[in-house]
Amino acid sequence: MVKRAKVVVFGSPMAVGHVRPLMPLAARLVARGFDVVWAISGDASEPASDWKEPFAQMGVTFVDVDAVAPFARNDAFPTASATSVYLRALARANDVAEGAANAIAVAVAGRTVVAGVNDYFALWAYVAMRKLGIDRIKTVVSSFPSSLSAPSLDVGASDPAVQRELADLRSRHADVSGLDRPLRAGLIPDDPSVEVLGFSSKDLCLDPPDYVRLVGAHVDALPSVDDLGSAPHEHQALVNRLRAARESGARVVLLSVGTIVTKVALRRGPPYSHALKHLYSSVARAALGAGAVVIASTTVGQPEDFGVDEATLGKDTRDRVIAMSFVPQPLLFAHGLVDVMLMHGGANTFHETVLAGVPVLVWPVFGDQESVAETAGKLGIGVPIESLMYPNLAGAQSLARITEEILPKMLAPGESAWKAAAVRLAERVKGGDGLDTAVALVTG
């Protein structure tokens, strides 16, 4: 008789920032003999089906929630405000949880489910798992855990639309525990039987809520040096080009504020698009003035949208500015080829820079990025930059001071104070393996 593998059910939004933190955990579970069934809910602009092939390569069974319970109300919440984001998540729970539960049941096909794992933005997945009778549920916080204590996340107390969605959710799913009390951080059911996990370190995340258990960072989630041979040829060429620059004595500065931030800034237009262009071009000029090579991630935009084109920076900078729609930053980190990074403060990228010992300049735009920016400053591994969205950010410096004083010091010969602090922090954070801890918690 063939022994059937036990199943762990995953549920998440389709956005990369919510999928990536869970992928190493899923891969580790598969490697240890568990079957992982992963359900994703997307929308017309970002369909869940984009993950079908990557999951197949991991040996994960993919459940396309869009195919059975499409979320049709995404466009009803068009802004990126905190209220709109949480409203969208609540509405999705109302609209797709039932269909998702049915689709997951089909994929599980009567096998034993030992646990469920949901990203905290996938409230629909928590509801679906409870309806399937899954007792052991671990909710993973994909944001920087300290940000869950921010007052801005208390979005439901005074907003009528939020209250309507919550009332609908409680009415439809009265049998689901934890929904009858206020949701923690706007989205996490107050269910004592659910453990809330964060892939971060106590050395890095200084003030998480008391209900979040920090299991440690994804220490082994970055590509190893051996991965270079299997990287695309253009990425191998980039690594070799940067190595040559390093050997000639040049530093390397990476500019990347992420796809979502870029989309928001370009879609909103002035003054947001102008602020983004001024940021990139100013930092690029300062880096070039210090003799560095600049890599600029343009994601959905063009070099001219960011002011990193020849017309803005000058033809003499052509050989020292590399603008790419996709920068393989984990690969560059693994090879130690980034000296300073300008970033938006996304939790995943922040943890990658910490593990790589890379000092950062942080320009936050929304969500947990404010908390990340402030933490980088407190830890001495980076400097927050005043932004249009956060003009009163604690510890932030003006862009003028960043470009005229701070970045040149970061790029000066020798080891800067920020680099020394980043290296020390990396050694401490690498002391624990969050994946092994998480696997033990999930599987019991």
mmCIF file of N, CA, C and O in Angstrom, residues 267-351:
data_model
loop_
_atom_site.group_PDB
_atom_site.id
_atom_site.type_symbol
_atom_site.label_atom_id
_atom_site.label_comp_id
_atom_site.label_asym_id
_atom_site.label_seq_id
_atom_site.Cartn_x
_atom_site.Cartn_y
_atom_site.Cartn_z
ATOM 1 N N ARG A 267 1.680 56.294 -12.112
ATOM 2 C CA ARG A 267 0.244 56.374 -12.375
ATOM 3 C C ARG A 267 -0.344 57.667 -11.818
ATOM 4 O O ARG A 267 -1.192 58.297 -12.457
ATOM 5 N N ARG A 268 0.131 58.091 -10.670
ATOM 6 C CA ARG A 268 -0.397 59.320 -10.063
ATOM 7 C C ARG A 268 0.094 60.575 -10.786
ATOM 8 O O ARG A 268 -0.568 61.609 -10.731
ATOM 9 N N GLY A 269 1.243 60.466 -11.444
ATOM 10 C CA GLY A 269 1.776 61.629 -12.135
ATOM 11 C C GLY A 269 2.328 62.650 -11.157
ATOM 12 O O GLY A 269 2.556 62.358 -9.977
ATOM 13 N N PRO A 270 2.526 63.909 -11.630
ATOM 14 C CA PRO A 270 3.052 64.953 -10.746
ATOM 15 C C PRO A 270 2.117 65.145 -9.544
ATOM 16 O O PRO A 270 0.906 65.046 -9.700
ATOM 17 N N PRO A 271 2.676 65.402 -8.357
ATOM 18 C CA PRO A 271 4.104 65.589 -8.070
ATOM 19 C C PRO A 271 4.865 64.301 -7.769
ATOM 20 O O PRO A 271 6.078 64.325 -7.568
ATOM 21 N N TYR A 272 4.174 63.162 -7.744
ATOM 22 C CA TYR A 272 4.817 61.907 -7.342
ATOM 23 C C TYR A 272 5.853 61.442 -8.358
ATOM 24 O O TYR A 272 6.972 61.046 -7.991
ATOM 25 N N SER A 273 5.498 61.481 -9.639
ATOM 26 C CA SER A 273 6.449 61.054 -10.662
ATOM 27 C C SER A 273 7.661 61.973 -10.702
ATOM 28 O O SER A 273 8.797 61.524 -10.904
ATOM 29 N N HIS A 274 7.443 63.267 -10.489
ATOM 30 C CA HIS A 274 8.553 64.208 -10.459
ATOM 31 C C HIS A 274 9.468 63.936 -9.259
ATOM 32 O O HIS A 274 10.698 64.040 -9.373
ATOM 33 N N ALA A 275 8.866 63.617 -8.123
ATOM 34 C CA ALA A 275 9.655 63.325 -6.921
ATOM 35 C C ALA A 275 10.525 62.087 -7.132
ATOM 36 O O ALA A 275 11.703 62.057 -6.728
ATOM 37 N N LEU A 276 9.963 61.063 -7.771
ATOM 38 C CA LEU A 276 10.723 59.843 -8.033
ATOM 39 C C LEU A 276 11.884 60.124 -8.984
ATOM 40 O O LEU A 276 13.013 59.662 -8.764
ATOM 41 N N LYS A 277 11.625 60.897 -10.031
ATOM 42 C CA LYS A 277 12.680 61.233 -10.993
ATOM 43 C C LYS A 277 13.778 62.055 -10.321
ATOM 44 O O LYS A 277 14.974 61.818 -10.541
ATOM 45 N N HIS A 278 13.388 63.021 -9.509
ATOM 46 C CA HIS A 278 14.370 63.862 -8.812
ATOM 47 C C HIS A 278 15.214 63.024 -7.861
ATOM 48 O O HIS A 278 16.438 63.229 -7.738
ATOM 49 N N LEU A 279 14.573 62.064 -7.192
ATOM 50 C CA LEU A 279 15.296 61.177 -6.273
ATOM 51 C C LEU A 279 16.366 60.384 -7.010
ATOM 52 O O LEU A 279 17.546 60.399 -6.640
ATOM 53 N N TYR A 280 15.964 59.669 -8.064
ATOM 54 C CA TYR A 280 16.900 58.814 -8.802
ATOM 55 C C TYR A 280 18.036 59.632 -9.413
ATOM 56 O O TYR A 280 19.216 59.274 -9.280
ATOM 57 N N SER A 281 17.683 60.701 -10.107
ATOM 58 C CA SER A 281 18.706 61.464 -10.811
ATOM 59 C C SER A 281 19.677 62.124 -9.834
ATOM 60 O O SER A 281 20.892 62.182 -10.090
ATOM 61 N N SER A 282 19.169 62.597 -8.695
ATOM 62 C CA SER A 282 20.032 63.245 -7.707
ATOM 63 C C SER A 282 21.011 62.251 -7.084
ATOM 64 O O SER A 282 22.210 62.532 -6.944
ATOM 65 N N VAL A 283 20.504 61.089 -6.694
ATOM 66 C CA VAL A 283 21.372 60.078 -6.092
ATOM 67 C C VAL A 283 22.359 59.545 -7.130
ATOM 68 O O VAL A 283 23.536 59.311 -6.827
ATOM 69 N N ALA A 284 21.885 59.350 -8.379
ATOM 70 C CA ALA A 284 22.787 58.877 -9.428
ATOM 71 C C ALA A 284 23.931 59.871 -9.662
ATOM 72 O O ALA A 284 25.097 59.478 -9.759
ATOM 73 N N ARG A 285 23.614 61.161 -9.731
ATOM 74 C CA ARG A 285 24.650 62.178 -9.938
ATOM 75 C C ARG A 285 25.670 62.170 -8.797
ATOM 76 O O ARG A 285 26.884 62.270 -9.015
ATOM 77 N N ALA A 286 25.168 62.063 -7.571
ATOM 78 C CA ALA A 286 26.070 62.053 -6.422
ATOM 79 C C ALA A 286 26.970 60.823 -6.439
ATOM 80 O O ALA A 286 28.172 60.905 -6.131
ATOM 81 N N ALA A 287 26.405 59.679 -6.794
ATOM 82 C CA ALA A 287 27.185 58.442 -6.860
ATOM 83 C C ALA A 287 28.252 58.530 -7.952
ATOM 84 O O ALA A 287 29.415 58.153 -7.749
ATOM 85 N N LEU A 288 27.847 59.043 -9.111
ATOM 86 C CA LEU A 288 28.796 59.193 -10.212
ATOM 87 C C LEU A 288 29.903 60.171 -9.828
ATOM 88 O O LEU A 288 31.081 59.959 -10.151
ATOM 89 N N GLY A 289 29.539 61.236 -9.126
ATOM 90 C CA GLY A 289 30.525 62.201 -8.681
ATOM 91 C C GLY A 289 31.539 61.617 -7.720
ATOM 92 O O GLY A 289 32.673 62.099 -7.627
ATOM 93 N N ALA A 290 31.128 60.549 -7.009
ATOM 94 C CA ALA A 290 32.033 59.873 -6.078
ATOM 95 C C ALA A 290 32.788 58.735 -6.763
ATOM 96 O O ALA A 290 33.501 57.970 -6.093
ATOM 97 N N GLY A 291 32.624 58.620 -8.092
ATOM 98 C CA GLY A 291 33.350 57.604 -8.852
ATOM 99 C C GLY A 291 32.696 56.248 -8.903
ATOM 100 O O GLY A 291 33.326 55.265 -9.322
ATOM 101 N N ALA A 292 31.433 56.153 -8.503
ATOM 102 C CA ALA A 292 30.753 54.862 -8.449
ATOM 103 C C ALA A 292 30.100 54.496 -9.775
ATOM 104 O O ALA A 292 29.893 55.338 -10.653
ATOM 105 N N VAL A 293 29.771 53.230 -9.909
ATOM 106 C CA VAL A 293 28.928 52.716 -10.982
ATOM 107 C C VAL A 293 27.509 52.640 -10.434
ATOM 108 O O VAL A 293 27.304 52.235 -9.287
ATOM 109 N N VAL A 294 26.531 53.032 -11.252
ATOM 110 C CA VAL A 294 25.132 53.071 -10.814
ATOM 111 C C VAL A 294 24.316 52.032 -11.582
ATOM 112 O O VAL A 294 24.380 51.972 -12.820
ATOM 113 N N ILE A 295 23.567 51.225 -10.847
ATOM 114 C CA ILE A 295 22.581 50.325 -11.447
ATOM 115 C C ILE A 295 21.216 50.850 -11.049
ATOM 116 O O ILE A 295 20.933 51.019 -9.857
ATOM 117 N N ALA A 296 20.355 51.101 -12.015
ATOM 118 C CA ALA A 296 19.028 51.654 -11.739
ATOM 119 C C ALA A 296 17.953 50.693 -12.222
ATOM 120 O O ALA A 296 17.906 50.348 -13.401
ATOM 121 N N SER A 297 17.107 50.254 -11.303
ATOM 122 C CA SER A 297 15.966 49.416 -11.653
ATOM 123 C C SER A 297 14.815 50.306 -12.107
ATOM 124 O O SER A 297 14.343 51.156 -11.344
ATOM 125 N N THR A 298 14.356 50.111 -13.341
ATOM 126 C CA THR A 298 13.285 50.945 -13.892
ATOM 127 C C THR A 298 11.931 50.227 -13.893
ATOM 128 O O THR A 298 10.917 50.845 -14.191
ATOM 129 N N THR A 299 11.906 48.954 -13.588
ATOM 130 C CA THR A 299 10.680 48.131 -13.540
ATOM 131 C C THR A 299 9.761 48.439 -14.723
ATOM 132 O O THR A 299 10.111 48.146 -15.850
ATOM 133 N N VAL A 300 8.606 49.076 -14.460
ATOM 134 C CA VAL A 300 7.627 49.310 -15.526
ATOM 135 C C VAL A 300 7.867 50.615 -16.277
ATOM 136 O O VAL A 300 7.134 50.929 -17.215
ATOM 137 N N GLY A 301 8.876 51.387 -15.878
ATOM 138 C CA GLY A 301 9.133 52.669 -16.522
ATOM 139 C C GLY A 301 10.300 52.607 -17.488
ATOM 140 O O GLY A 301 10.855 51.540 -17.776
ATOM 141 N N GLN A 302 10.682 53.768 -17.984
ATOM 142 C CA GLN A 302 11.823 53.919 -18.877
ATOM 143 C C GLN A 302 12.905 54.740 -18.167
ATOM 144 O O GLN A 302 12.607 55.493 -17.230
ATOM 145 N N PRO A 303 14.168 54.640 -18.610
ATOM 146 C CA PRO A 303 15.240 55.401 -17.946
ATOM 147 C C PRO A 303 14.933 56.888 -17.818
ATOM 148 O O PRO A 303 15.241 57.504 -16.790
ATOM 149 N N GLU A 304 14.300 57.472 -18.843
ATOM 150 C CA GLU A 304 13.998 58.901 -18.783
ATOM 151 C C GLU A 304 12.955 59.232 -17.719
ATOM 152 O O GLU A 304 12.895 60.374 -17.231
ATOM 153 N N ASP A 305 12.120 58.249 -17.342
ATOM 154 C CA ASP A 305 11.148 58.484 -16.269
ATOM 155 C C ASP A 305 11.849 58.702 -14.924
ATOM 156 O O ASP A 305 11.284 59.326 -14.018
ATOM 157 N N PHE A 306 13.057 58.186 -14.817
ATOM 158 C CA PHE A 306 13.805 58.242 -13.564
ATOM 159 C C PHE A 306 14.976 59.217 -13.621
ATOM 160 O O PHE A 306 15.690 59.381 -12.632
ATOM 161 N N GLY A 307 15.190 59.818 -14.769
ATOM 162 C CA GLY A 307 16.317 60.734 -14.886
ATOM 163 C C GLY A 307 17.662 60.046 -14.857
ATOM 164 O O GLY A 307 18.659 60.626 -14.411
ATOM 165 N N VAL A 308 17.719 58.795 -15.328
ATOM 166 C CA VAL A 308 18.990 58.071 -15.393
ATOM 167 C C VAL A 308 19.377 57.799 -16.841
ATOM 168 O O VAL A 308 20.129 56.872 -17.137
ATOM 169 N N ASP A 309 18.865 58.608 -17.754
ATOM 170 C CA ASP A 309 19.183 58.498 -19.173
ATOM 171 C C ASP A 309 20.338 59.443 -19.516
ATOM 172 O O ASP A 309 20.699 60.321 -18.738
ATOM 173 N N GLU A 310 20.898 59.266 -20.699
ATOM 174 C CA GLU A 310 22.029 60.093 -21.113
ATOM 175 C C GLU A 310 21.645 61.565 -21.214
ATOM 176 O O GLU A 310 22.453 62.445 -20.903
ATOM 177 N N ALA A 311 20.421 61.836 -21.656
ATOM 178 C CA ALA A 311 19.999 63.233 -21.808
ATOM 179 C C ALA A 311 20.026 63.966 -20.470
ATOM 180 O O ALA A 311 20.280 65.169 -20.420
ATOM 181 N N THR A 312 19.786 63.253 -19.393
ATOM 182 C CA THR A 312 19.776 63.874 -18.062
ATOM 183 C C THR A 312 21.152 63.884 -17.419
ATOM 184 O O THR A 312 21.580 64.902 -16.856
ATOM 185 N N LEU A 313 21.846 62.755 -17.487
ATOM 186 C CA LEU A 313 23.112 62.607 -16.764
ATOM 187 C C LEU A 313 24.338 62.940 -17.615
ATOM 188 O O LEU A 313 25.420 63.167 -17.065
ATOM 189 N N GLY A 314 24.189 62.958 -18.943
ATOM 190 C CA GLY A 314 25.322 63.264 -19.814
ATOM 191 C C GLY A 314 25.903 62.017 -20.459
ATOM 192 O O GLY A 314 25.915 60.934 -19.864
ATOM 193 N N LYS A 315 26.404 62.187 -21.695
ATOM 194 C CA LYS A 315 26.938 61.049 -22.444
ATOM 195 C C LYS A 315 28.182 60.458 -21.802
ATOM 196 O O LYS A 315 28.484 59.277 -21.975
ATOM 197 N N ASP A 316 28.930 61.266 -21.055
ATOM 198 C CA ASP A 316 30.164 60.765 -20.455
ATOM 199 C C ASP A 316 29.906 59.767 -19.330
ATOM 200 O O ASP A 316 30.840 59.129 -18.833
ATOM 201 N N THR A 317 28.638 59.624 -18.932
ATOM 202 C CA THR A 317 28.294 58.662 -17.870
ATOM 203 C C THR A 317 27.810 57.325 -18.441
ATOM 204 O O THR A 317 27.453 56.432 -17.681
ATOM 205 N N ARG A 318 27.799 57.212 -19.758
ATOM 206 C CA ARG A 318 27.203 56.037 -20.409
ATOM 207 C C ARG A 318 27.752 54.719 -19.879
ATOM 208 O O ARG A 318 26.998 53.753 -19.671
ATOM 209 N N ASP A 319 29.042 54.637 -19.668
ATOM 210 C CA ASP A 319 29.658 53.377 -19.255
ATOM 211 C C ASP A 319 29.530 53.115 -17.758
ATOM 212 O O ASP A 319 29.929 52.050 -17.289
ATOM 213 N N ARG A 320 28.985 54.076 -17.027
ATOM 214 C CA ARG A 320 28.894 53.895 -15.574
ATOM 215 C C ARG A 320 27.465 53.922 -15.047
ATOM 216 O O ARG A 320 27.249 53.899 -13.833
ATOM 217 N N VAL A 321 26.472 53.933 -15.949
ATOM 218 C CA VAL A 321 25.063 53.859 -15.557
ATOM 219 C C VAL A 321 24.420 52.690 -16.287
ATOM 220 O O VAL A 321 24.424 52.626 -17.522
ATOM 221 N N ILE A 322 23.870 51.777 -15.521
ATOM 222 C CA ILE A 322 23.217 50.588 -16.078
ATOM 223 C C ILE A 322 21.747 50.640 -15.669
ATOM 224 O O ILE A 322 21.418 50.453 -14.496
ATOM 225 N N ALA A 323 20.873 50.937 -16.620
ATOM 226 C CA ALA A 323 19.431 50.978 -16.343
ATOM 227 C C ALA A 323 18.806 49.681 -16.852
ATOM 228 O O ALA A 323 18.964 49.318 -18.018
ATOM 229 N N MET A 324 18.083 48.992 -15.976
ATOM 230 C CA MET A 324 17.493 47.690 -16.304
ATOM 231 C C MET A 324 16.066 47.627 -15.772
ATOM 232 O O MET A 324 15.799 48.136 -14.681
ATOM 233 N N SER A 325 15.176 46.990 -16.525
ATOM 234 C CA SER A 325 13.808 46.818 -16.031
ATOM 235 C C SER A 325 13.771 45.833 -14.866
ATOM 236 O O SER A 325 12.946 45.946 -13.965
ATOM 237 N N PHE A 326 14.675 44.857 -14.883
ATOM 238 C CA PHE A 326 14.748 43.887 -13.790
ATOM 239 C C PHE A 326 16.203 43.708 -13.382
ATOM 240 O O PHE A 326 17.039 43.325 -14.199
ATOM 241 N N VAL A 327 16.484 44.008 -12.131
ATOM 242 C CA VAL A 327 17.834 43.845 -11.593
ATOM 243 C C VAL A 327 17.844 42.616 -10.686
ATOM 244 O O VAL A 327 17.044 42.547 -9.740
ATOM 245 N N PRO A 328 18.718 41.654 -10.937
ATOM 246 C CA PRO A 328 18.764 40.446 -10.089
ATOM 247 C C PRO A 328 19.481 40.732 -8.775
ATOM 248 O O PRO A 328 20.585 40.243 -8.516
ATOM 249 N N GLN A 329 18.828 41.532 -7.929
ATOM 250 C CA GLN A 329 19.525 42.027 -6.741
ATOM 251 C C GLN A 329 19.962 40.931 -5.773
ATOM 252 O O GLN A 329 21.071 41.030 -5.217
ATOM 253 N N PRO A 330 19.181 39.852 -5.556
ATOM 254 C CA PRO A 330 19.709 38.812 -4.654
ATOM 255 C C PRO A 330 21.014 38.198 -5.175
ATOM 256 O O PRO A 330 21.903 37.870 -4.386
ATOM 257 N N LEU A 331 21.118 38.061 -6.490
ATOM 258 C CA LEU A 331 22.341 37.521 -7.081
ATOM 259 C C LEU A 331 23.514 38.478 -6.845
ATOM 260 O O LEU A 331 24.621 38.061 -6.498
ATOM 261 N N LEU A 332 23.266 39.768 -7.018
ATOM 262 C CA LEU A 332 24.320 40.763 -6.786
ATOM 263 C C LEU A 332 24.719 40.797 -5.318
ATOM 264 O O LEU A 332 25.897 40.929 -4.983
ATOM 265 N N PHE A 333 23.721 40.665 -4.427
ATOM 266 C CA PHE A 333 24.031 40.620 -2.993
ATOM 267 C C PHE A 333 24.887 39.393 -2.663
ATOM 268 O O PHE A 333 25.837 39.474 -1.892
ATOM 269 N N ALA A 334 24.523 38.257 -3.251
ATOM 270 C CA ALA A 334 25.246 37.019 -2.969
ATOM 271 C C ALA A 334 26.703 37.117 -3.390
ATOM 272 O O ALA A 334 27.577 36.481 -2.795
ATOM 273 N N HIS A 335 26.978 37.916 -4.415
ATOM 274 C CA HIS A 335 28.350 38.075 -4.897
ATOM 275 C C HIS A 335 29.031 39.312 -4.315
ATOM 276 O O HIS A 335 30.140 39.651 -4.726
ATOM 277 N N GLY A 336 28.368 39.967 -3.363
ATOM 278 C CA GLY A 336 28.974 41.111 -2.696
ATOM 279 C C GLY A 336 29.267 42.265 -3.619
ATOM 280 O O GLY A 336 30.285 42.954 -3.467
ATOM 281 N N LEU A 337 28.358 42.535 -4.557
ATOM 282 C CA LEU A 337 28.628 43.527 -5.595
ATOM 283 C C LEU A 337 27.846 44.820 -5.435
ATOM 284 O O LEU A 337 27.776 45.619 -6.364
ATOM 285 N N VAL A 338 27.219 45.034 -4.274
ATOM 286 C CA VAL A 338 26.496 46.274 -4.014
ATOM 287 C C VAL A 338 27.078 46.921 -2.761
ATOM 288 O O VAL A 338 27.171 46.283 -1.708
ATOM 289 N N ASP A 339 27.477 48.184 -2.882
ATOM 290 C CA ASP A 339 28.062 48.899 -1.746
ATOM 291 C C ASP A 339 27.036 49.722 -0.983
ATOM 292 O O ASP A 339 27.112 49.831 0.244
ATOM 293 N N VAL A 340 26.073 50.307 -1.699
ATOM 294 C CA VAL A 340 24.995 51.088 -1.087
ATOM 295 C C VAL A 340 23.754 50.880 -1.928
ATOM 296 O O VAL A 340 23.835 50.800 -3.160
ATOM 297 N N MET A 341 22.586 50.806 -1.270
ATOM 298 C CA MET A 341 21.336 50.658 -2.010
ATOM 299 C C MET A 341 20.342 51.739 -1.617
ATOM 300 O O MET A 341 20.110 51.968 -0.424
ATOM 301 N N LEU A 342 19.786 52.389 -2.621
ATOM 302 C CA LEU A 342 18.619 53.257 -2.425
ATOM 303 C C LEU A 342 17.391 52.388 -2.590
ATOM 304 O O LEU A 342 17.218 51.731 -3.625
ATOM 305 N N MET A 343 16.522 52.371 -1.587
ATOM 306 C CA MET A 343 15.359 51.489 -1.623
ATOM 307 C C MET A 343 14.153 52.200 -1.025
ATOM 308 O O MET A 343 14.256 53.288 -0.457
ATOM 309 N N HIS A 344 12.995 51.547 -1.155
ATOM 310 C CA HIS A 344 11.744 52.107 -0.659
ATOM 311 C C HIS A 344 11.395 51.628 0.741
ATOM 312 O O HIS A 344 10.508 52.186 1.381
ATOM 313 N N GLY A 345 12.041 50.572 1.188
ATOM 314 C CA GLY A 345 11.747 50.066 2.525
ATOM 315 C C GLY A 345 10.837 48.861 2.539
ATOM 316 O O GLY A 345 10.220 48.568 3.569
ATOM 317 N N GLY A 346 10.750 48.128 1.420
ATOM 318 C CA GLY A 346 9.988 46.880 1.416
ATOM 319 C C GLY A 346 10.639 45.864 2.342
ATOM 320 O O GLY A 346 11.874 45.765 2.409
ATOM 321 N N ALA A 347 9.832 45.105 3.063
ATOM 322 C CA ALA A 347 10.362 44.191 4.081
ATOM 323 C C ALA A 347 11.288 43.142 3.485
ATOM 324 O O ALA A 347 12.344 42.832 4.052
ATOM 325 N N ASN A 348 10.918 42.562 2.336
ATOM 326 C CA ASN A 348 11.753 41.516 1.742
ATOM 327 C C ASN A 348 13.122 42.046 1.359
ATOM 328 O O ASN A 348 14.160 41.464 1.696
ATOM 329 N N THR A 349 13.131 43.166 0.634
ATOM 330 C CA THR A 349 14.402 43.738 0.204
ATOM 331 C C THR A 349 15.231 44.189 1.392
ATOM 332 O O THR A 349 16.464 44.041 1.407
ATOM 333 N N PHE A 350 14.586 44.745 2.399
ATOM 334 C CA PHE A 350 15.318 45.182 3.595
ATOM 335 C C PHE A 350 16.043 44.016 4.251
ATOM 336 O O PHE A 350 17.218 44.113 4.608
ATOM 337 N N HIS A 351 15.359 42.887 4.394
ATOM 338 C CA HIS A 351 16.001 41.728 4.999
ATOM 339 C C HIS A 351 17.141 41.218 4.119
ATOM 340 O O HIS A 351 18.175 40.755 4.630
#
